[in-house]
XYZ file of C-alpha atoms in Angstrom:
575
model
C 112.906 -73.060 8.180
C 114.961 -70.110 7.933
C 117.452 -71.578 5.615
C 114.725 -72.919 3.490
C 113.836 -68.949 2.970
C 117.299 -67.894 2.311
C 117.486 -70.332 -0.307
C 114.159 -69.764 -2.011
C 115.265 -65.713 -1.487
C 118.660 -66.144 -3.191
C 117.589 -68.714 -5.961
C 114.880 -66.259 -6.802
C 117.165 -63.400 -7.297
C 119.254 -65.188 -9.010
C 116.588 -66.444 -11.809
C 115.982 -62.663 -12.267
C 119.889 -61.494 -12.390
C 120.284 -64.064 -14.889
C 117.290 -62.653 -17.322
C 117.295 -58.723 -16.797
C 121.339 -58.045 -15.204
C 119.650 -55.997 -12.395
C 122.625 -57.281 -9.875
C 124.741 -54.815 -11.251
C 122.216 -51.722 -11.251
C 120.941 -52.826 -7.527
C 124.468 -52.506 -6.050
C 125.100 -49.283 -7.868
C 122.155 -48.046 -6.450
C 122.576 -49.372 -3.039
C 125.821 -47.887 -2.859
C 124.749 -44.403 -3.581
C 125.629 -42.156 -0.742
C 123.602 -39.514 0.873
C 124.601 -37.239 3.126
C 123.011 -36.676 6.441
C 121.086 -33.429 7.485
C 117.497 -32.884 8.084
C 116.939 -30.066 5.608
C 117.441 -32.904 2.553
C 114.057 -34.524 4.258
C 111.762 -31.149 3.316
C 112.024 -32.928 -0.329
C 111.312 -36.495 1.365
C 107.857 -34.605 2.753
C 106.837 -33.685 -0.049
C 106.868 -37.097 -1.312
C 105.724 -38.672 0.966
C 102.657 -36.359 1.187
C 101.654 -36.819 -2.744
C 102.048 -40.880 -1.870
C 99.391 -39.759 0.899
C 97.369 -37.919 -1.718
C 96.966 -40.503 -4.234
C 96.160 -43.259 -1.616
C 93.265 -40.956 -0.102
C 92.446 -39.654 -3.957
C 91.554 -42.926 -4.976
C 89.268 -44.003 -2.137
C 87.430 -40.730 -2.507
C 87.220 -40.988 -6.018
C 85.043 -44.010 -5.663
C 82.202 -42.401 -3.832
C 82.489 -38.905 -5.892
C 80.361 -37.948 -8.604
C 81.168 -35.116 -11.103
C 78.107 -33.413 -11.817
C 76.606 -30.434 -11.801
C 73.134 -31.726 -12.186
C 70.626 -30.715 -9.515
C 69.155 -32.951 -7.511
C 67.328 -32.910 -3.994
C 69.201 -33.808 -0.828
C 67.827 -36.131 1.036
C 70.925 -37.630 2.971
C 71.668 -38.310 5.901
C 72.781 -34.951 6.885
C 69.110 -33.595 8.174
C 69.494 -30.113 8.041
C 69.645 -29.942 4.144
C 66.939 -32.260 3.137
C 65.351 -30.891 0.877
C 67.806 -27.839 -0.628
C 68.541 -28.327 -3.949
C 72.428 -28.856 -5.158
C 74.613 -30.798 -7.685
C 75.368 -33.954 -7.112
C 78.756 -33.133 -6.584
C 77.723 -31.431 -3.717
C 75.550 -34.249 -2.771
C 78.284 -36.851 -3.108
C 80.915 -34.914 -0.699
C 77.792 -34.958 1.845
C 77.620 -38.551 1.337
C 81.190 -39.492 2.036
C 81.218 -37.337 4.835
C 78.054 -38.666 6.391
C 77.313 -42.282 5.385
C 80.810 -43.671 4.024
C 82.517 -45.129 7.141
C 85.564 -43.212 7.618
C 84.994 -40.977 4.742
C 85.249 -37.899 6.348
C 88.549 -39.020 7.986
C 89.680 -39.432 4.728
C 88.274 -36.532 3.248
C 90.443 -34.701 6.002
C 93.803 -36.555 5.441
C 93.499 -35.910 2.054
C 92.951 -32.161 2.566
C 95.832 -31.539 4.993
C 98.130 -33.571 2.972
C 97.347 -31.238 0.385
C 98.549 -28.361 2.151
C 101.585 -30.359 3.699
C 102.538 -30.957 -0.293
C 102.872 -27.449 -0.721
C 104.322 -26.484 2.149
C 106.892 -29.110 1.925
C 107.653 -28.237 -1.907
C 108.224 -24.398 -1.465
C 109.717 -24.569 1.795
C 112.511 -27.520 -0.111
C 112.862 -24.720 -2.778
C 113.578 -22.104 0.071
C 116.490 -24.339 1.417
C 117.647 -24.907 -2.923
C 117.540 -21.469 -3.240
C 119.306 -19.983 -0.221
C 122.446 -22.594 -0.468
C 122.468 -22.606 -3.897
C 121.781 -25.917 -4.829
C 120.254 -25.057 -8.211
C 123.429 -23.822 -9.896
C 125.314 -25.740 -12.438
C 125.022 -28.738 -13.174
C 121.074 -28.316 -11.247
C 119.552 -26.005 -13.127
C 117.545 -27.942 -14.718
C 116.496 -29.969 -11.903
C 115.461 -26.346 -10.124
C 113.267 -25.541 -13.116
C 111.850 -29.022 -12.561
C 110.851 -28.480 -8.772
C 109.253 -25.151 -10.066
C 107.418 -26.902 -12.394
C 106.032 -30.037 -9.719
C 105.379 -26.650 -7.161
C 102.429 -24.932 -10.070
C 101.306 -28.180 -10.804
C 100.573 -28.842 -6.863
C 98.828 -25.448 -6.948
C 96.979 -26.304 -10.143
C 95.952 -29.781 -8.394
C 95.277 -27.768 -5.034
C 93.017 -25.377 -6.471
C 91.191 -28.015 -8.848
C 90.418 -30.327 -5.593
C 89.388 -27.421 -3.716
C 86.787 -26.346 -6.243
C 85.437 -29.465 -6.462
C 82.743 -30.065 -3.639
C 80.734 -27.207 -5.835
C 80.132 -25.263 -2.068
C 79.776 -21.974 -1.645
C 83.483 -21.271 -0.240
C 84.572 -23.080 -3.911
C 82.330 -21.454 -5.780
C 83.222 -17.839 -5.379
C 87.049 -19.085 -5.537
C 85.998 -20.008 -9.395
C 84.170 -17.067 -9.730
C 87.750 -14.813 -9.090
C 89.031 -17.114 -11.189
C 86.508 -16.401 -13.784
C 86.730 -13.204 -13.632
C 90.528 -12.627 -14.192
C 89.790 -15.005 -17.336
C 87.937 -12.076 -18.571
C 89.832 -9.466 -17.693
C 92.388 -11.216 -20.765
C 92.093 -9.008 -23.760
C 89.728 -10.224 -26.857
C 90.096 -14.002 -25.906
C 89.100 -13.879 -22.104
C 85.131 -14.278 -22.941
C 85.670 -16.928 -25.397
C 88.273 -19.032 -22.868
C 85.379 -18.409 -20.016
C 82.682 -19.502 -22.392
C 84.199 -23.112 -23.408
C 85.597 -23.744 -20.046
C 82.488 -22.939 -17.707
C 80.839 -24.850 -20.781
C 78.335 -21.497 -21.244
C 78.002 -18.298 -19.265
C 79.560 -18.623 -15.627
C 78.806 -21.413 -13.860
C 78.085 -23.224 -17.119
C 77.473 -26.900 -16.737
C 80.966 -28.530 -17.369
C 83.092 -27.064 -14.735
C 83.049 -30.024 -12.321
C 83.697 -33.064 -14.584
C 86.866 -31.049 -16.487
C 88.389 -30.034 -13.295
C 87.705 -33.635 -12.021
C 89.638 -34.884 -15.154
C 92.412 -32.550 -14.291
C 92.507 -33.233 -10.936
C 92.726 -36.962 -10.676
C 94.319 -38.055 -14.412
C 96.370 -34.938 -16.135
C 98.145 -33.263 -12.920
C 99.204 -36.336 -10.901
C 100.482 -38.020 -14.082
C 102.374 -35.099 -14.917
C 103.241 -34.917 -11.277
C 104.268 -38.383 -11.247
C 106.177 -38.185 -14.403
C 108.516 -34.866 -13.044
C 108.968 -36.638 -9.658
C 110.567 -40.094 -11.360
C 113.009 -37.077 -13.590
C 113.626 -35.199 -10.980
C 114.684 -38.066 -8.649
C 116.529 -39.380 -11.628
C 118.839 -35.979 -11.904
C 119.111 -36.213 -8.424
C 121.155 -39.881 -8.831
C 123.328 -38.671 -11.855
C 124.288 -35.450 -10.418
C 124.794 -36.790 -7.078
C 123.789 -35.282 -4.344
C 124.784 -31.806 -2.805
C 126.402 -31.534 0.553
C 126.995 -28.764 3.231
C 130.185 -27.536 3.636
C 133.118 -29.113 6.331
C 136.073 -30.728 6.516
C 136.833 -32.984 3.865
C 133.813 -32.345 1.447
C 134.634 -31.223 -2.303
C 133.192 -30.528 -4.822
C 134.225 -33.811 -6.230
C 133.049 -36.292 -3.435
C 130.028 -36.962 -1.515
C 130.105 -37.646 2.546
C 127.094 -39.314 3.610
C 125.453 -42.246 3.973
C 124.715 -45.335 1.837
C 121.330 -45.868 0.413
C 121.040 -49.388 1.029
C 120.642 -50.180 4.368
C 120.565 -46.879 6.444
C 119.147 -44.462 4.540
C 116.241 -46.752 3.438
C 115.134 -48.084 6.678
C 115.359 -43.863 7.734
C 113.138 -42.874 4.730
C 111.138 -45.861 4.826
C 109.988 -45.084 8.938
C 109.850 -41.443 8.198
C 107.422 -41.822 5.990
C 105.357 -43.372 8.734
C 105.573 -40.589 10.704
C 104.783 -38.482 8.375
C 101.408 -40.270 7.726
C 100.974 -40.367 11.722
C 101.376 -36.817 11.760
C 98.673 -36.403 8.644
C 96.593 -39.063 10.448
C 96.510 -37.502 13.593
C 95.993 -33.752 12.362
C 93.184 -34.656 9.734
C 91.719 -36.585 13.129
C 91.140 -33.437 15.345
C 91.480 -30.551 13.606
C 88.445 -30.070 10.725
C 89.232 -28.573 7.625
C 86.732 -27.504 4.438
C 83.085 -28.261 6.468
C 81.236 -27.920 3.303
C 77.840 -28.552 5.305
C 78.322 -25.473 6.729
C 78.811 -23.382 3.535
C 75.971 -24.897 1.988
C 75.555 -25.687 -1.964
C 76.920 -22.874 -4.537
C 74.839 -20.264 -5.266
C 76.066 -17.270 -7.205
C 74.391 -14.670 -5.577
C 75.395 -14.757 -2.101
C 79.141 -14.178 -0.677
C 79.900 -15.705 3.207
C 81.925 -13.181 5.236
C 85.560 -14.414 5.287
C 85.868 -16.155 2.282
C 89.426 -16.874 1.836
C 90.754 -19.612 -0.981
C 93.443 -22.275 0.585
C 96.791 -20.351 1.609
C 98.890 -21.675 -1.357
C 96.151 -19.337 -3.892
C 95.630 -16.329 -1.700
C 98.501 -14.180 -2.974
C 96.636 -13.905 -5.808
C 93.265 -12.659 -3.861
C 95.797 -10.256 -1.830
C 96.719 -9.139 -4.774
C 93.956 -8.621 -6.207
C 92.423 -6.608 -3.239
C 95.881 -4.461 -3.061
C 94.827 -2.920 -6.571
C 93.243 0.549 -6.661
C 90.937 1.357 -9.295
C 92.706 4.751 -9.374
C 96.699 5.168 -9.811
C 97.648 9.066 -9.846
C 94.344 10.007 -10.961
C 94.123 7.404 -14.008
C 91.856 5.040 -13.853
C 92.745 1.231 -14.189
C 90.099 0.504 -16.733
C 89.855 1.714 -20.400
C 87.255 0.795 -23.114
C 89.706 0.455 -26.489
C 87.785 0.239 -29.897
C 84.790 -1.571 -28.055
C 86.989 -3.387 -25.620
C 87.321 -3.324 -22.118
C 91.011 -3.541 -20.726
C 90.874 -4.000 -17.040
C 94.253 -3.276 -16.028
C 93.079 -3.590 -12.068
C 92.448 -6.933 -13.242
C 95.359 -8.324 -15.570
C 97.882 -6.438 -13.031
C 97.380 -7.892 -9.738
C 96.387 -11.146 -11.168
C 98.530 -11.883 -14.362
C 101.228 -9.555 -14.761
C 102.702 -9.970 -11.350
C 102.468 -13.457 -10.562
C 103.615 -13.834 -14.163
C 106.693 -11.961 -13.572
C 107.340 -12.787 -9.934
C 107.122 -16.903 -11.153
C 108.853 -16.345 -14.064
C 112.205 -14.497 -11.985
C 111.750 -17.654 -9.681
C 111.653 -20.070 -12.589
C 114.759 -18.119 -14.021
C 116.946 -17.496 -11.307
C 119.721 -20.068 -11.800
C 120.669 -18.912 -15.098
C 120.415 -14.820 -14.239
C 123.113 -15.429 -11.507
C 125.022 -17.338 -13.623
C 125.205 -14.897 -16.012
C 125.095 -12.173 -13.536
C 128.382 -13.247 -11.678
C 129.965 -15.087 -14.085
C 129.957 -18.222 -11.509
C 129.834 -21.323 -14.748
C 131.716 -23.627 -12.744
C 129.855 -26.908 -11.283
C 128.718 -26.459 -7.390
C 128.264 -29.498 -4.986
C 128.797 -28.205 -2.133
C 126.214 -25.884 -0.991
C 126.838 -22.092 0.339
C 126.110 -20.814 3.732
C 123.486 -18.223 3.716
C 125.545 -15.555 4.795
C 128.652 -15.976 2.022
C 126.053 -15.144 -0.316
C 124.290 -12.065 0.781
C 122.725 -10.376 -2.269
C 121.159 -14.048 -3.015
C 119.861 -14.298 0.749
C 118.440 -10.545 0.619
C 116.643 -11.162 -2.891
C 115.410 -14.807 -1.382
C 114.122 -12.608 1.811
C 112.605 -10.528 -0.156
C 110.727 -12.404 -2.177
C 109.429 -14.118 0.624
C 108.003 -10.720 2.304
C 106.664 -9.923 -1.131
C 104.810 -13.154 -0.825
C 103.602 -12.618 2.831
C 102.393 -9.088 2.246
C 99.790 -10.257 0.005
C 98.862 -13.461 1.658
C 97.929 -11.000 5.023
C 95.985 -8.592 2.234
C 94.125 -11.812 0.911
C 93.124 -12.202 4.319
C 92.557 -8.569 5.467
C 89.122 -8.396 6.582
C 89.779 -11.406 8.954
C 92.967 -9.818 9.871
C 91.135 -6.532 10.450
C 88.193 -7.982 12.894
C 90.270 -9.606 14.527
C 92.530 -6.889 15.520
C 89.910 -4.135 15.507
C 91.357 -2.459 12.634
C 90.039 -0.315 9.769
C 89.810 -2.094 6.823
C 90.634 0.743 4.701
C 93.672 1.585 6.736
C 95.100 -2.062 6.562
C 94.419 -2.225 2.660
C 96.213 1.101 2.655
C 98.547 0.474 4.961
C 99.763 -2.578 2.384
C 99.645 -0.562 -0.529
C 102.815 1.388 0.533
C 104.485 -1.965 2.282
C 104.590 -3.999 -0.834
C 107.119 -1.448 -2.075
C 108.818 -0.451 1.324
C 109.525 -3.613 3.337
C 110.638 -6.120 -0.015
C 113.531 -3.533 -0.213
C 113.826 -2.242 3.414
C 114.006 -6.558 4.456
C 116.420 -7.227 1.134
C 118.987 -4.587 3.012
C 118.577 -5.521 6.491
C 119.051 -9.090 5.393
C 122.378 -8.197 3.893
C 124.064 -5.862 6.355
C 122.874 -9.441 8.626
C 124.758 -11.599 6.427
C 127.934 -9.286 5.916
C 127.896 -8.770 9.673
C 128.015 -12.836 10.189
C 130.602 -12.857 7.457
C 132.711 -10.499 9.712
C 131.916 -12.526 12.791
C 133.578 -15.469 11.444
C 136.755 -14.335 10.172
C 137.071 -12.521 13.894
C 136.956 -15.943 14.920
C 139.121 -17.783 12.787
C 141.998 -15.115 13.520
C 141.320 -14.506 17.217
C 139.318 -17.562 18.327
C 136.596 -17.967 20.844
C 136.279 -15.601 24.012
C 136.845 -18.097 26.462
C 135.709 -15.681 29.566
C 139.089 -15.992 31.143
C 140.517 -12.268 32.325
C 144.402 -12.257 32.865
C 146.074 -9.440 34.402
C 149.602 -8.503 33.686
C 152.618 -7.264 35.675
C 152.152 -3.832 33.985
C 148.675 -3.745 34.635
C 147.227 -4.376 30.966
C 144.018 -6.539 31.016
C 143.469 -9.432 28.099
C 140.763 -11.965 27.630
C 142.240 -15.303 26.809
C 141.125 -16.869 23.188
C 140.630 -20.133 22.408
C 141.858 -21.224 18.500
C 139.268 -22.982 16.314
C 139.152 -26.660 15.553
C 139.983 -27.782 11.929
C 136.604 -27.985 11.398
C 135.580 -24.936 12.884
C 138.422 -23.253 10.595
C 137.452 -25.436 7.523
C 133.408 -24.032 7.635
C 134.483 -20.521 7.671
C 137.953 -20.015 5.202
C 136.562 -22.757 2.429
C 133.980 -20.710 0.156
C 134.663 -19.030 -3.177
C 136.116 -15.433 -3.027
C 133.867 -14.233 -6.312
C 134.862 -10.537 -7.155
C 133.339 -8.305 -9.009
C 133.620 -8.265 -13.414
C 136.577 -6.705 -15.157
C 135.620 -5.850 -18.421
C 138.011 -4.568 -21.735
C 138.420 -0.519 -21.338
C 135.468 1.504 -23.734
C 138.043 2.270 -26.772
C 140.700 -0.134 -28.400
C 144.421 1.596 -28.502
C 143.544 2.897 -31.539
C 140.619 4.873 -30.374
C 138.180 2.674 -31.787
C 135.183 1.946 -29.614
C 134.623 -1.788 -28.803
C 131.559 -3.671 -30.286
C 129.686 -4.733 -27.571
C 130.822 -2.338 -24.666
C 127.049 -1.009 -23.584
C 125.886 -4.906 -22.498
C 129.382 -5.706 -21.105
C 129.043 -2.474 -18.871
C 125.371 -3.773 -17.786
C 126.734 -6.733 -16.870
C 129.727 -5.169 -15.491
C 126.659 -3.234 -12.951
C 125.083 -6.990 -12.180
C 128.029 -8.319 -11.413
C 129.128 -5.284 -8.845
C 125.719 -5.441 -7.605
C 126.292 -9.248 -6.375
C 129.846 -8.991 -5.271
C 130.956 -4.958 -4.668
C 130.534 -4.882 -1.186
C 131.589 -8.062 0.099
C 134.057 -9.392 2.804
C 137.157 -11.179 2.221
C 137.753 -14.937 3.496
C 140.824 -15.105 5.595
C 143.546 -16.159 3.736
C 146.598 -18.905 4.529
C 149.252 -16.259 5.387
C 146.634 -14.237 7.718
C 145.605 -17.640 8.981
C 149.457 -18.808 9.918
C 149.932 -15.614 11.285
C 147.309 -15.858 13.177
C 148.258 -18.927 14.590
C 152.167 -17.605 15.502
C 150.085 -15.136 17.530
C 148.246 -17.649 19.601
C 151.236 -19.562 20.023
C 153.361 -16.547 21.026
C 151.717 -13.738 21.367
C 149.742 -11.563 24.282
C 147.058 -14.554 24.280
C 149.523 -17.218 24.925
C 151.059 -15.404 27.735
C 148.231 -15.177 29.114
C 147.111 -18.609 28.998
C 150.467 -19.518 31.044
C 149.764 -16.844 33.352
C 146.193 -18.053 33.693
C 147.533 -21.869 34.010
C 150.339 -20.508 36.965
C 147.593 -18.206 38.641
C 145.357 -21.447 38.600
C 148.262 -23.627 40.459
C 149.006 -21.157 43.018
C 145.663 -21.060 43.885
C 145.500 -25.035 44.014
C 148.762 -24.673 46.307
C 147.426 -21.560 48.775
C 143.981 -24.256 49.284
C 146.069 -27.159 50.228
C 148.304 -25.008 52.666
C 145.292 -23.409 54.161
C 143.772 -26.833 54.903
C 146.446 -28.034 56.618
C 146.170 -25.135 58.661
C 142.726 -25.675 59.532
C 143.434 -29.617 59.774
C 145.989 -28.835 62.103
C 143.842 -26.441 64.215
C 141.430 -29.030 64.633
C 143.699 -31.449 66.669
C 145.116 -28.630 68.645
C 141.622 -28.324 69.705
């Protein structure tokens, strides 16, 4: 039987070798190495979540209905018979109530939502702080920037959908920073709400978005993005024997298929299980959207709230001018296009950027495939940190009145206490984070030149003290000497010989400042001459001694044990 299968397996592939030449591409592609660390599966998460999405997305879609008409509830769910609502609201009561297993799904596809993100921004964390998006990944970076806003544009588009009260007053922020846009805010409002806010139309166009335009765009930048990933090959930590011109690793074809292929099984366990006892979005308890009212602790999903925190972290009043101005019969709410626009404008468009800034900044045009540690690249680590607490600050703001019952704290004092953090502790955490990385930097070339303390104390004849050190592997040695030693931009001297001033000199001298900025203060890798030296000092020096001296002081003791228990061995049979 089983060589009836083998046969029917192999004469099938052959048929199709013979029509398409796939042999070829399938043993290219199952030789493709990977290398083996579990940071690389963040990106694996990801996509394995969206797989998770559109498998829940499409059983929900079947029992959701996009409309805002009104209609009476009369469901199963007792407690709102009778209260008016769309029938989108109706429909997510509906699967939650009557379709077996609907809310289950509901649930799975909520947290898989969130575990999209989260996997997406944390894999551009681990890009970012190893440097994975410099040449020839720059733009595969720009691509994973681009799949992260669409996940928050499908995110927030899901989220709105039930039409519930918690969703409702999410679009109604959103509204509002739609007019706050100068001249053309009211007219985009108009057409999109389909009339004055909430319009009729919302529901069905963010349905369209949310289940045809962003996953297909999704889907599209995942199959690119996975394709730059194959011609580029893929990156690699640094250690003995990787270059930037091979790849250590695994092939694709078996291992690393049967690992991704039961990973993603846990992953869905893990979704699964979560979605199963811990509830998430009970629109029954929100009840149907109605503009008027506001529930206390009304918070949008996490990946969105920056933009609330933000938005709360505005004063109307900045040194005594106000925020708002009425110009030739306009209204320009600058507490408005600010917190909401203008920052997450800029602070997505440095992120988006960033690859080609350092580039330019440091001069570095080189290709990279072997990653940086962390703490080689310290300005990079402190901006990433940075960033991050930027981020965080006004996440905690978007949740501040939570955050403020729950701790017993003034509201006031919180929201003011945050005004004066967003522009201390990005700064104060960039610094910390880079005397951190300079002071690891130090660390290991103390190592590589004196080795590990081993613990051993040796004393010698003239009474001197010394710990014993124990030299580094090859490996050890390798991780810690083999990075780039980038120093800071010479640039061509303000005036020519012939007094002339050079063309140019101002932006060379600015980038002369960027380039300090990365690289001025910075520590040098041991070199080979320290490093041989080094190792003549081990071999000769004060620590060898004392190794010898620890080995003899060792023996003698062996020698004094076996002498005193012949002693006692020999008082026994006296005895």
């Amino acid at each position: 039987m089983g060589a009836k299968v083998n046969s029917a397996a192999a004469g099938t592939a052959n048929y199709v070798d013979e029509r398409t030449s796939i042999g070829g591409f399938v043993k290219f592609f199952a030789r493709k190495l990977f290398p083996d660390h579990w940071s690389f599966m963040l990106g694996e998460i990801a996509l394995y979540a969206f797989i998770i999405l559109l498998i829940s997305g499409v059983f929900l879609t079947a029992f959701f209905v996009p409309s805002m008409t009104e209609v009476h509830y009369e469901g199963a769910y007792e407690t709102m018979h009778g209260v008016a609502m769309t029938e989108a609201f109706a429909s997510t009561l509906k699967t939650s109530f009557e379709v077996p297993g609907g809310l289950l799904i509901r649930q799975i596809h909520h947290w898989s939502a969130l575990l999209f993100l989260a996997a997406i921004m944390t894999h551009m964390c681990r890009v970012f702080f190893t440097g994975a998006f410099r040449k020839p990944r720059e733009l595969n970076w720009l691509i994973g920037f681009t799949l992260m806003i669409l996940g928050l544009a499908a995110g927030f588009t899901g989220y709105s959908l039930p039409d519930d009260v918690l969703s409702g007053n999410g679009l109604r922020i959103i509204d509002g920073v739609i007019k706050g846009v100068p001249l053309i805010g009211t007219y985009i409002s108009y057409w999109l709400f389909g009339g004055e806010y909430p319009g009729v139309d919302i529901i069905p166009r963010l349905f369209t978005a949310h289940v045809l335009l962003v996953p297909a765009l999704i889907l599209a930048l995942i199959g690119l993005h996975l394709f730059l990933v194959f011609l580029h090959k893929h990156t690699q930590y640094p250690g003995g024997g990787k270059t930037h011109k091979n790849v250590v690793g695994l092939p694709l074809f078996p291992v690393y298929t049967a690992k991704a292929g039961g990973f993603f099984f846990v992953v869905f366990g893990i979704v699964a299980l979560v979605a199963s006892v811990f509830t998430i979005n009970p629109v029954w308890n929100y009840g149907p959207y109605d503009p008027s009212p506001v529930s206390a602790g009304t918070q949008p999903d996490w990946y969105i709230l920056f933009v609330d925190g933000a938005l709360r972290l505005m004063p109307g009043w900045v040194f005594g001018l106000p925020m708002e101005w009425e110009i030739f019969g306009y209204t320009l709410s600058m507490n408005i296009l600010l917190p909401a626009v203008i920052i997450p404008g800029l602070f997505f468009a440095i992120i988006a950027l960033y690859p080609w800034i350092e580039a330019w900044a440091t001069g570095d045009k080189g290709e990279r495939h072997v990653l940086d540690r962390p703490r080689n690249v310290p300005v990079r680590t402190g901006i990433g940190v940075a960033m991050i607490v930027f981020y965080v600050i006004l996440v905690i703001e978007g949740s501040n009145d939570i955050v403020a019952n729950l701790f017993h704290l003034s509201l006031n004092d919180l929201t003011i206490f945050f005004q004066w953090a967003i522009f201390i502790l990005p700064p104060l955490s960039f610094w910390i984070t880079k005397r951190i990385c300079m002071g690891l930097q130090r660390k290991d070339r103390e190592l590589v030149l004196h080795g590990h303390e081993s613990g051993t104390i040796v004393r010698h004849e003239n009474g001197e003290y010394i710990e014993v050190h124990t030299p580094l592997n090859e490996q050890e040695v390798w991780l810690r000497v083999n990075y780039p030693n980038h120093k800071p931009l010479e640039i061509e001297p303000e005036y020519n010989d012939l007094g002339v001033r050079r063309k140019g000199y101002k932006w060379d001298r600015f980038k002369q400042k960027l380039s300090h900025f990365y690289y001025e203060e910075r520590v040098e890798p041991v070199t080979w001459e320290e490093y041989q030296e080094a190792l003549h000092h081990h071999e000769h020096g004060p620590s060898a001694q004392g190794k010898q001296e620890a080995a003899e002081a060792e023996q003698a003791d062996d020698r004094l044990k076996e002498e005193w228990d012949k002693v006692e061995s020999s008082q026994d049979s006296t005895k």
